[in-house]
Short mmCIF file of C-alpha atoms and ligand atoms in Angstrom, two decimals:
data_model
loop_
_atom_site.label_atom_id
_atom_site.label_comp_id
_atom_site.label_asym_id
_atom_site.label_seq_id
_atom_site.Cartn_x
_atom_site.Cartn_y
_atom_site.Cartn_z
CA MET A 1 103.29 80.37 65.14
CA ARG A 2 106.25 82.68 65.63
CA LEU A 3 107.27 84.54 68.78
CA VAL A 4 108.11 88.14 68.06
CA ASN A 5 111.48 87.47 69.77
CA ASP A 6 112.20 83.96 71.18
CA LYS A 7 114.77 85.21 73.60
CA LEU A 8 112.20 87.32 75.52
CA PHE A 9 109.62 84.87 76.82
CA ARG A 10 108.65 81.24 76.71
CA GLU A 11 105.61 79.06 77.20
CA ARG A 12 106.30 76.01 79.24
CA PRO A 13 104.89 72.72 78.37
CA ASP A 14 102.30 73.10 81.11
CA GLY A 15 101.14 76.42 79.46
CA ALA A 16 102.75 78.67 82.05
CA VAL A 17 104.32 81.85 80.59
CA ARG A 18 107.57 83.37 81.83
CA LEU A 19 109.77 86.22 80.72
CA ILE A 20 113.45 85.43 80.21
CA GLY A 21 115.45 87.77 82.43
CA GLY A 22 119.07 87.66 83.62
CA TYR A 23 120.36 87.39 87.13
CA CYS A 24 123.75 88.79 88.31
CA ALA A 25 125.35 87.08 91.13
CA GLY A 26 127.73 89.98 91.59
CA CYS A 27 125.09 92.56 92.60
CA GLU A 28 122.17 90.16 93.03
CA ARG A 29 119.92 92.02 90.72
CA VAL A 30 117.64 90.85 87.88
CA HIS A 31 117.30 92.54 84.49
CA PHE A 32 115.11 92.13 81.40
CA PRO A 33 115.73 91.25 78.60
CA GLN A 34 118.52 88.92 79.40
CA GLY A 35 122.07 90.04 78.62
CA ASP A 36 125.40 88.38 79.29
CA THR A 37 126.55 91.62 80.95
CA CYS A 38 124.87 93.06 84.05
CA PRO A 39 123.48 96.47 83.08
CA TYR A 40 123.88 97.60 86.70
CA CYS A 41 127.43 96.46 87.76
CA SER A 42 129.00 95.39 84.34
CA LEU A 43 129.86 91.81 85.50
CA SER A 44 129.71 89.58 82.58
CA GLU A 45 128.61 86.33 84.12
CA CYS A 46 124.81 86.69 84.24
CA THR A 47 122.61 83.55 84.36
CA GLU A 48 119.03 83.05 83.14
CA SER A 49 116.27 83.97 85.56
CA GLU A 50 112.56 83.41 84.72
CA LEU A 51 110.36 86.37 85.54
CA GLY A 52 106.64 86.70 86.11
CA PRO A 53 103.87 85.63 85.79
CA ARG A 54 102.29 88.16 88.24
CA ALA A 55 102.89 91.87 88.23
CA THR A 56 101.41 95.09 89.53
CA LEU A 57 100.28 97.75 87.11
CA TRP A 58 102.27 100.97 87.69
CA LEU A 59 101.60 103.35 84.78
CA PHE A 60 99.52 102.87 81.57
CA THR A 61 98.22 104.57 78.49
CA SER A 62 96.50 103.50 75.23
CA VAL A 63 98.18 103.63 71.89
CA LEU A 64 95.57 104.87 69.35
CA ARG A 65 97.45 104.92 66.08
CA PRO A 66 99.93 102.27 64.67
CA PRO A 67 103.51 103.20 65.62
CA PRO A 68 106.37 102.79 63.16
CA GLY A 69 106.98 99.13 62.11
CA TYR A 70 103.77 97.88 63.82
CA ARG A 71 101.28 95.93 61.84
CA GLY A 72 98.90 94.81 64.57
CA GLN A 73 95.58 96.21 65.76
CA VAL A 74 95.05 99.49 67.52
CA PRO A 75 94.14 100.62 69.97
CA PHE A 76 96.29 98.63 72.44
CA GLY A 77 97.36 99.11 75.98
CA PHE A 78 100.86 100.10 76.91
CA GLY A 79 102.41 100.54 80.32
CA ILE A 80 104.89 99.67 82.91
CA VAL A 81 104.32 96.83 85.33
CA GLU A 82 106.23 95.93 88.47
CA LEU A 83 107.04 92.15 88.41
CA GLU A 84 106.64 90.06 91.54
CA GLN A 85 110.47 89.79 91.37
CA GLY A 86 110.72 93.60 91.91
CA LEU A 87 111.69 94.57 88.36
CA ARG A 88 109.71 97.06 86.30
CA VAL A 89 109.15 96.45 82.60
CA VAL A 90 107.76 98.27 79.70
CA THR A 91 105.04 96.13 78.19
CA ARG A 92 102.00 95.79 75.99
CA LEU A 93 98.77 95.47 77.83
CA THR A 94 95.84 93.38 76.53
CA GLU A 95 93.30 95.95 77.76
CA PRO A 96 93.17 99.22 75.86
CA ASP A 97 90.29 100.75 77.71
CA LEU A 98 91.75 102.98 80.35
CA ALA A 99 88.60 102.86 82.35
CA LYS A 100 89.17 99.18 82.97
CA LEU A 101 92.73 99.74 84.26
CA HIS A 102 93.84 101.15 87.58
CA ARG A 103 97.11 101.64 89.27
CA GLY A 104 98.15 98.76 91.54
CA MET A 105 95.91 96.19 89.96
CA THR A 106 97.21 92.64 89.65
CA MET A 107 98.36 91.74 86.14
CA LYS A 108 99.28 88.40 84.67
CA LEU A 109 101.70 87.57 81.97
CA VAL A 110 100.10 86.07 78.78
CA ILE A 111 100.94 85.35 75.26
CA SER A 112 99.00 87.69 72.99
CA PRO A 113 98.47 87.65 69.20
CA LEU A 114 100.21 90.55 67.32
CA HIS A 115 99.52 90.12 63.68
CA THR A 116 99.52 87.57 60.85
CA ALA A 117 102.52 87.65 58.56
CA GLU A 118 102.23 87.64 54.78
CA ASP A 119 102.97 83.93 54.63
CA GLY A 120 99.99 83.32 56.99
CA GLU A 121 102.18 82.74 60.15
CA ARG A 122 100.69 84.15 63.31
CA VAL A 123 103.08 86.27 65.28
CA THR A 124 102.65 86.53 69.08
CA THR A 125 104.23 88.58 71.77
CA TYR A 126 104.15 88.75 75.58
CA ALA A 127 101.71 91.11 77.23
CA PHE A 128 100.11 91.64 80.67
CA ALA A 129 96.36 91.09 81.23
CA PRO A 130 94.21 92.13 84.14
CA GLU A 131 93.93 89.24 86.49
CA PRO A 132 90.31 88.35 86.88
CA THR A 133 89.10 88.98 90.40
CA VAL A 134 87.54 85.99 92.08
CA MET B 1 140.56 130.37 87.45
CA SER B 2 140.01 128.31 84.27
CA VAL B 3 140.08 129.99 80.83
CA GLU B 4 137.12 132.12 80.20
CA VAL B 5 135.03 131.37 76.92
CA SER B 6 132.55 133.88 75.56
CA ILE B 7 130.20 134.14 72.66
CA ALA B 8 131.59 136.23 69.80
CA GLY B 9 128.66 135.88 67.35
CA VAL B 10 125.40 133.96 66.75
CA GLY B 11 123.41 132.99 63.73
CA MET B 12 120.05 131.18 63.20
CA HIS B 13 117.99 129.74 60.38
CA PRO B 14 114.43 129.95 61.58
CA PHE B 15 112.92 126.56 62.67
CA GLY B 16 110.18 125.23 60.42
CA ARG B 17 109.60 123.30 57.13
CA PHE B 18 111.59 124.48 54.13
CA ASP B 19 110.98 122.10 51.24
CA ASP B 20 113.13 124.15 48.80
CA LYS B 21 116.29 124.10 51.04
CA SER B 22 118.74 121.35 51.78
CA VAL B 23 120.17 120.79 55.19
CA VAL B 24 123.44 122.27 53.93
CA ASP B 25 121.50 125.44 52.82
CA LEU B 26 120.15 125.80 56.37
CA GLY B 27 123.67 125.26 57.90
CA VAL B 28 125.25 127.89 55.55
CA HIS B 29 122.52 130.39 56.39
CA ALA B 30 123.25 130.19 60.13
CA LEU B 31 127.02 130.07 59.80
CA ARG B 32 127.18 133.15 57.55
CA GLN B 33 125.16 135.12 60.15
CA ALA B 34 127.38 133.89 63.01
CA LEU B 35 130.56 134.69 61.25
CA GLU B 36 129.31 138.24 60.32
CA ASP B 37 128.09 138.78 63.89
CA ALA B 38 131.51 137.79 65.16
CA GLY B 39 133.29 139.83 62.57
CA ILE B 40 135.41 137.07 61.32
CA GLU B 41 136.01 135.45 57.86
CA ARG B 42 137.67 132.39 56.43
CA GLY B 43 140.70 131.53 58.59
CA GLY B 44 139.13 133.31 61.62
CA PHE B 45 138.49 129.98 63.44
CA GLN B 46 140.60 126.97 64.13
CA ALA B 47 138.12 124.24 64.53
CA ALA B 48 134.45 123.44 63.84
CA TYR B 49 132.00 121.17 65.68
CA CYS B 50 128.69 120.26 64.15
CA GLY B 51 125.85 118.62 65.93
CA THR B 52 123.37 116.69 63.77
CA VAL B 53 121.42 113.44 63.94
CA TYR B 54 119.74 112.78 60.56
CA SER B 55 122.10 114.59 58.15
CA GLY B 56 124.27 111.68 57.10
CA VAL B 57 128.08 111.31 56.72
CA ALA B 58 130.21 114.34 57.11
CA ALA B 59 127.39 116.82 57.11
CA GLY B 60 129.45 119.60 58.85
CA HIS B 61 132.14 119.18 56.15
CA LYS B 62 129.49 119.73 53.46
CA VAL B 63 128.45 122.93 54.98
CA LEU B 64 131.92 124.30 55.35
CA THR B 65 132.82 123.01 51.83
CA ALA B 66 129.90 125.03 50.44
CA MET B 67 131.39 128.05 52.05
CA GLY B 68 134.96 127.44 50.92
CA MET B 69 136.11 127.25 54.53
CA THR B 70 137.70 123.90 55.08
CA GLY B 71 141.09 122.73 56.23
CA MET B 72 140.70 122.98 59.88
CA PRO B 73 139.42 120.03 62.02
CA ILE B 74 135.67 119.56 61.51
CA VAL B 75 133.97 117.15 63.93
CA ASN B 76 130.38 115.83 63.54
CA VAL B 77 128.67 115.06 66.84
CA GLU B 78 125.62 113.04 67.48
CA ALA B 79 124.09 112.92 71.02
CA GLY B 80 120.33 112.77 70.33
CA CYS B 81 118.43 115.89 71.50
CA ALA B 82 121.64 117.07 73.07
CA SER B 83 123.66 117.06 69.76
CA GLY B 84 123.97 120.84 69.45
CA ALA B 85 124.86 121.21 73.08
CA ALA B 86 127.43 118.38 72.66
CA ALA B 87 129.13 120.37 69.81
CA LEU B 88 129.22 123.44 72.12
CA ASP B 89 130.66 121.42 74.93
CA LEU B 90 133.51 120.16 72.75
CA GLY B 91 134.13 123.66 71.49
CA VAL B 92 134.20 125.13 75.03
CA GLY B 93 136.52 122.36 76.21
CA ALA B 94 138.86 122.88 73.29
CA ILE B 95 139.31 126.61 74.07
CA ARG B 96 139.56 126.02 77.79
CA SER B 97 142.34 123.49 77.16
CA GLY B 98 144.38 126.19 75.39
CA ARG B 99 144.33 124.43 72.08
CA TYR B 100 142.29 126.90 70.18
CA ASP B 101 141.38 130.63 70.48
CA THR B 102 138.28 130.71 68.31
CA VAL B 103 135.93 127.86 67.31
CA LEU B 104 132.74 127.54 65.34
CA VAL B 105 130.02 125.37 66.80
CA PHE B 106 126.84 124.78 64.78
CA GLY B 107 123.97 122.33 64.36
CA MET B 108 121.35 121.68 61.67
CA GLU B 109 118.68 119.26 60.89
CA LYS B 110 115.97 118.29 58.40
CA MET B 111 113.96 115.83 60.38
CA PRO B 112 112.02 113.12 58.47
CA ARG B 113 108.30 113.75 58.12
CA GLY B 114 105.62 111.70 59.65
CA ILE B 115 106.24 109.26 62.39
CA ILE B 116 109.96 108.94 62.63
CA ARG B 117 111.26 105.46 62.48
CA SER B 118 114.21 105.62 64.80
CA SER B 119 117.09 103.09 64.55
CA PHE B 120 117.20 103.49 68.32
CA PHE B 121 114.54 100.80 68.67
CA GLU B 122 115.37 97.15 68.00
CA PRO B 123 113.17 95.63 65.19
CA TRP B 124 111.22 93.35 67.65
CA ARG B 125 110.15 96.36 69.70
CA GLU B 126 108.77 98.03 66.56
CA GLU B 127 106.90 94.78 65.61
CA ALA B 128 105.53 94.45 69.10
CA GLY B 129 104.29 98.01 69.08
CA LEU B 130 106.62 99.12 71.86
CA ALA B 131 108.54 101.74 69.78
CA VAL B 132 105.96 104.42 70.61
CA THR B 133 107.78 107.53 71.66
CA PRO B 134 104.73 109.49 72.70
CA ALA B 135 103.52 106.64 74.80
CA TYR B 136 106.67 106.82 76.84
CA PHE B 137 106.09 110.60 77.23
CA ALA B 138 102.57 109.89 78.34
CA LEU B 139 103.70 107.50 81.03
CA ARG B 140 106.08 110.19 82.32
CA ALA B 141 103.25 112.66 82.39
CA GLN B 142 101.13 110.24 84.35
CA ARG B 143 103.87 109.77 86.83
CA LEU B 144 104.01 113.60 87.39
CA MET B 145 100.19 113.56 87.85
CA LEU B 146 100.59 110.82 90.53
CA GLU B 147 103.58 112.15 92.39
CA SER B 148 104.05 115.86 91.68
CA GLY B 149 100.63 117.43 91.89
CA VAL B 150 100.36 117.94 88.21
CA THR B 151 96.91 118.10 86.68
CA ARG B 152 95.64 117.49 83.11
CA ARG B 153 94.89 121.22 82.99
CA MET B 154 98.44 122.16 83.93
CA LEU B 155 99.81 120.07 80.99
CA ALA B 156 97.65 122.20 78.82
CA GLU B 157 98.69 125.37 80.55
CA VAL B 158 102.37 124.75 79.87
CA SER B 159 101.60 124.55 76.18
CA VAL B 160 99.46 127.76 76.45
CA LYS B 161 102.33 129.60 78.16
CA ASN B 162 105.01 128.47 75.60
CA HIS B 163 102.75 129.18 72.65
CA ALA B 164 101.95 132.73 73.91
CA ASN B 165 105.74 133.36 74.37
CA GLY B 166 106.41 131.90 70.83
CA VAL B 167 104.11 134.50 69.17
CA HIS B 168 106.93 137.03 69.66
CA ASN B 169 109.65 134.77 68.23
CA PRO B 170 110.28 135.23 64.46
CA ASP B 171 112.48 132.05 64.52
CA ALA B 172 109.52 129.84 65.78
CA MET B 173 107.45 127.61 63.60
CA PHE B 174 104.05 127.91 65.36
CA ARG B 175 103.35 131.56 66.26
CA LYS B 176 99.80 131.11 67.42
CA GLN B 177 98.23 131.49 70.84
CA PHE B 178 95.92 128.83 72.14
CA THR B 179 93.44 128.57 75.04
CA VAL B 180 93.63 125.84 77.63
CA GLU B 181 90.45 124.41 76.09
CA GLN B 182 91.87 124.35 72.62
CA VAL B 183 94.91 122.38 73.85
CA LEU B 184 92.77 119.96 75.89
CA ASP B 185 90.36 119.44 73.01
CA SER B 186 93.07 118.89 70.36
CA LYS B 187 93.47 115.32 69.15
CA MET B 188 94.39 112.68 71.86
CA VAL B 189 97.74 111.23 71.08
CA CYS B 190 98.43 109.10 74.16
CA ASP B 191 96.50 109.80 77.28
CA PRO B 192 96.91 112.29 78.97
CA LEU B 193 98.85 114.03 76.16
CA THR B 194 96.97 115.72 73.32
CA LEU B 195 98.49 116.92 70.06
CA PHE B 196 99.13 120.60 71.14
CA MET B 197 101.04 119.31 74.21
CA LEU B 198 103.73 117.74 71.91
CA CYS B 199 106.46 119.38 69.90
CA SER B 200 106.93 118.70 66.16
CA PRO B 201 110.19 117.56 64.67
CA ASN B 202 111.22 119.94 61.93
CA GLU B 203 114.11 121.82 60.30
CA GLY B 204 116.50 124.54 61.15
CA ALA B 205 120.01 125.58 61.97
CA ALA B 206 121.97 127.47 64.61
CA ALA B 207 125.65 128.55 64.80
CA ILE B 208 127.80 130.10 67.49
CA VAL B 209 131.33 131.50 67.42
CA LEU B 210 133.14 130.94 70.68
CA ARG B 211 136.23 132.92 71.62
CA ARG B 212 138.76 132.82 74.37
CA GLY B 213 138.37 135.63 76.94
CA ALA B 214 135.59 137.21 79.09
CA SER B 215 133.60 139.77 77.12
CA GLY B 216 129.86 140.04 76.70
CA THR B 217 128.15 136.67 77.27
CA THR B 218 130.45 134.06 78.83
CA ILE B 219 129.83 130.38 79.10
CA ALA B 220 129.91 129.92 82.85
CA ALA B 221 129.37 126.21 82.60
CA SER B 222 128.77 123.45 80.03
CA ALA B 223 127.93 119.96 81.17
CA LEU B 224 126.89 116.91 79.11
CA ARG B 225 125.89 113.73 80.80
CA SER B 226 124.44 110.25 79.85
CA HIS B 227 122.14 108.16 81.93
CA LEU B 228 123.15 105.96 84.92
CA PRO B 229 121.83 102.41 85.01
CA GLY B 230 118.20 102.74 86.12
CA SER B 231 115.68 105.54 86.09
CA VAL B 232 113.05 103.59 84.36
CA LEU B 233 111.24 106.59 82.94
CA GLY B 234 114.32 108.18 81.31
CA GLU B 235 114.58 108.62 77.64
CA HIS B 236 116.46 105.41 77.43
CA THR B 237 113.72 103.17 78.73
CA PRO B 238 113.32 101.26 75.43
CA LEU B 239 116.87 99.99 75.74
CA ALA B 240 116.15 97.68 78.68
CA GLY B 241 113.64 97.12 81.32
CA LEU B 242 115.77 98.80 83.91
CA ILE B 243 114.32 99.11 87.32
CA ASP B 244 116.09 101.55 89.58
CA ASP B 245 114.57 105.00 89.61
CA THR B 246 116.42 105.99 92.63
CA ALA B 247 119.34 106.77 90.38
CA PRO B 248 119.49 110.45 89.48
CA PRO B 249 118.37 111.20 85.80
CA PRO B 250 120.97 112.53 83.42
CA THR B 251 119.46 116.09 83.58
CA THR B 252 120.16 116.06 87.34
CA LEU B 253 123.66 114.88 86.75
CA ALA B 254 124.32 117.58 84.16
CA ALA B 255 122.73 120.35 86.26
CA THR B 256 124.72 119.43 89.39
CA ALA B 257 127.93 119.48 87.35
CA ALA B 258 126.99 122.78 85.67
CA PHE B 259 126.07 124.59 88.93
CA GLU B 260 129.26 123.40 90.57
CA GLU B 261 131.33 124.59 87.61
CA ALA B 262 129.60 128.04 87.57
CA GLY B 263 129.74 128.34 91.33
CA ILE B 264 126.07 129.21 91.58
CA GLY B 265 122.75 127.54 92.38
CA PRO B 266 119.27 127.38 90.75
CA GLU B 267 118.26 130.41 92.77
CA ASP B 268 120.74 132.53 90.84
CA ILE B 269 119.22 131.84 87.40
CA HIS B 270 117.12 134.57 85.81
CA VAL B 271 115.86 132.89 82.67
CA CYS B 272 115.67 129.25 81.48
CA GLU B 273 115.21 127.42 78.19
CA VAL B 274 114.31 123.79 78.92
CA GLN B 275 113.55 120.73 76.91
CA ASP B 276 109.81 120.80 76.29
CA THR B 277 109.35 117.92 73.86
CA ASP B 278 106.02 117.62 75.53
CA SER B 279 104.35 119.67 78.25
CA ALA B 280 105.20 117.11 80.97
CA ARG B 281 108.86 117.24 80.02
CA GLU B 282 109.07 120.81 80.89
CA LEU B 283 107.52 120.16 84.31
CA ASN B 284 109.81 117.20 84.83
CA SER B 285 112.82 119.48 84.14
CA TYR B 286 111.77 121.87 86.86
CA GLU B 287 112.41 119.18 89.43
CA GLU B 288 115.39 117.58 87.66
CA LEU B 289 117.19 120.84 87.37
CA GLY B 290 116.47 121.77 90.95
CA LEU B 291 114.41 124.79 90.12
CA CYS B 292 111.92 123.31 92.71
CA GLY B 293 112.01 120.25 94.96
CA ALA B 294 111.07 116.67 94.14
CA GLY B 295 107.32 116.35 93.91
CA GLU B 296 106.82 120.12 93.71
CA ALA B 297 106.58 120.58 89.73
CA GLY B 298 102.78 121.14 90.00
CA ALA B 299 102.82 123.67 92.69
CA PHE B 300 105.83 125.51 91.35
CA PHE B 301 104.20 125.88 87.93
CA ALA B 302 100.82 126.91 89.50
CA SER B 303 102.66 129.58 91.46
CA GLY B 304 103.31 131.35 88.10
CA HIS B 305 107.07 131.57 88.67
CA THR B 306 107.82 130.30 85.18
CA GLN B 307 105.52 132.63 83.39
CA MET B 308 107.04 135.69 81.58
CA THR B 309 105.77 137.74 84.53
CA GLY B 310 107.24 135.30 87.09
CA ARG B 311 110.61 135.36 88.86
CA LEU B 312 112.09 132.67 86.59
CA PRO B 313 110.61 132.69 83.09
CA VAL B 314 111.01 129.30 81.34
CA ASN B 315 111.02 129.03 77.56
CA PRO B 316 110.57 132.74 76.62
CA SER B 317 111.38 131.67 73.09
CA GLY B 318 108.15 129.69 73.02
CA GLY B 319 110.19 126.46 73.65
CA LEU B 320 110.25 123.52 71.42
CA LEU B 321 106.40 123.52 71.50
CA SER B 322 106.46 126.72 69.44
CA LYS B 323 109.76 126.41 67.62
CA GLY B 324 109.59 122.70 66.74
CA GLU B 325 112.68 120.52 67.34
CA PRO B 326 115.44 120.11 64.82
CA LEU B 327 117.69 117.80 66.98
CA GLY B 328 121.04 119.17 65.98
CA ALA B 329 120.11 122.88 66.18
CA SER B 330 117.77 122.94 69.20
CA GLY B 331 120.29 123.16 71.90
CA LEU B 332 122.26 125.92 70.20
CA GLY B 333 118.96 127.69 69.51
CA GLN B 334 118.41 127.79 73.30
CA VAL B 335 121.81 129.31 73.93
CA ILE B 336 121.31 131.91 71.23
CA GLU B 337 117.91 132.81 72.79
CA LEU B 338 119.53 133.18 76.21
CA HIS B 339 122.36 135.31 74.68
CA ARG B 340 119.80 137.68 73.30
CA HIS B 341 118.06 138.12 76.67
CA LEU B 342 121.37 138.63 78.41
CA ARG B 343 122.20 141.37 76.00
CA GLY B 344 118.76 142.97 76.23
CA GLU B 345 118.05 142.15 72.62
CA ALA B 346 115.07 139.79 72.77
CA GLY B 347 112.55 142.40 71.79
CA PRO B 348 108.94 141.93 72.90
CA ARG B 349 109.72 138.69 74.76
CA GLN B 350 112.72 140.28 76.71
CA VAL B 351 113.12 139.06 80.25
CA GLN B 352 114.01 142.28 82.05
CA GLY B 353 117.30 142.43 83.79
CA ALA B 354 118.35 138.89 82.92
CA LYS B 355 122.03 138.42 83.58
CA VAL B 356 122.24 134.69 84.11
CA GLY B 357 120.54 131.96 81.97
CA LEU B 358 120.33 128.25 81.82
CA ALA B 359 119.77 126.06 78.73
CA HIS B 360 118.72 122.38 79.02
CA THR B 361 118.31 119.55 76.66
CA VAL B 362 117.50 115.94 77.24
CA GLY B 363 116.78 113.01 74.86
CA ARG B 364 117.64 109.68 73.45
CA GLY B 365 120.75 108.02 74.50
CA ALA B 366 119.93 109.10 77.12
CA ASN B 367 121.86 112.38 76.92
CA ALA B 368 121.32 115.54 78.86
CA SER B 369 123.06 118.96 78.74
CA VAL B 370 123.06 122.01 80.82
CA VAL B 371 124.72 125.21 79.71
CA ILE B 372 124.78 128.27 81.94
CA LEU B 373 125.50 131.74 80.46
CA LYS B 374 126.45 134.96 82.29
CA GLN B 375 126.64 138.63 81.12
ZN1 ZN C 1 125.42 93.03 88.55
#
């Protein structure tokens, strides 16, 4: 199994999933994906900051046709979620049916299959899934 | 008072698809017209600035080589959707600085067909399905629906308005009128945007000769800005998951600078050409340019102000929705459209009595440009 980008997210040994963001001590803000330099204040001493797993759905749509360079299934959900740490990120959503999504609903970070490469290797990415209501 | 800069001549190659012409052919066509309109020949300009994105190395040089008009500085400029306006901005600045008296600014493009694979996106974003330009547009449209009183029907009505205007523009690619129902019923691209709410990338060229002095149409202001960190729904969103949407968008930065330079405000504008890559983008521009207040785009559009019969017609050319968008040429095409209105030469789509016009582009980078013209 291959992660679409191993600098973006990780699955901990206990199965918990986190995004890998950056934290800047200069302006006390987090960013994603992690960079050495803070995109807000340009200080170059950012440290890693794990983000997620909970978020609130902000905006969403459904992608119906495969975009360039994409070999996975369509349709798939696409949107912006607000992480519990306050940061908004653009993300894939596991739910493509817009009737099942609504603004403000709680979402959870998951690892989601993307496609299977020619050599048979499964490629996965991070995505947000609606949190089942108890 | 700074040095005045005016438009001495303009030329256009219509926007569309032209399989039998190279991008150089398109550029030569526009340049010849502009030089003839300005009444100048070889040696009549001291520098040339060319805006283009997909034309490859030294594209502007190739056009001037084909015309036997090289020797002067030729600079090729890439600033996404604002590339043509960026060329204009450099030309205006060069004259204002006193360095040149007459410069040639032009832009041309032959956009790739089909879904454009942009090197703007990193490979992992493509693989993960996040390189979906219309999906970003759709999210922006949804935000307008949530925060600015915009309805699905209004998104269709913007397209209807611009296509109705485009019928009268011989340089436009799609000269066909649609009904609201036809727009709503066209193929769903990314909810809420349907096919007829999105512009097509295409081909075309535009050229303008700029000259020192105030005669005819003058460039009252030219401003080019990039994005500040933040504004999550800006065109730059794919670059990083930036969070802060309290930062003003690049369009607002450019508009503020342009209004200050021109010494006027949005209420003084008679006609506008704004970036309508999709219907929502035009409505967004109303707010970002200050034509109406934040959260008022829906009400402002519904009032009819931006229709041809309103007090501030927007996109009388038919906009990019009718013309299509050849990146390097689109911004200059807007300026040429306004120049025609200010001279009373826009024919059946003439905005009566227009003396002050505003042209706006925004796109990848993010880059935004605002040009204000006065007669
Ligand atoms: Zn910082």
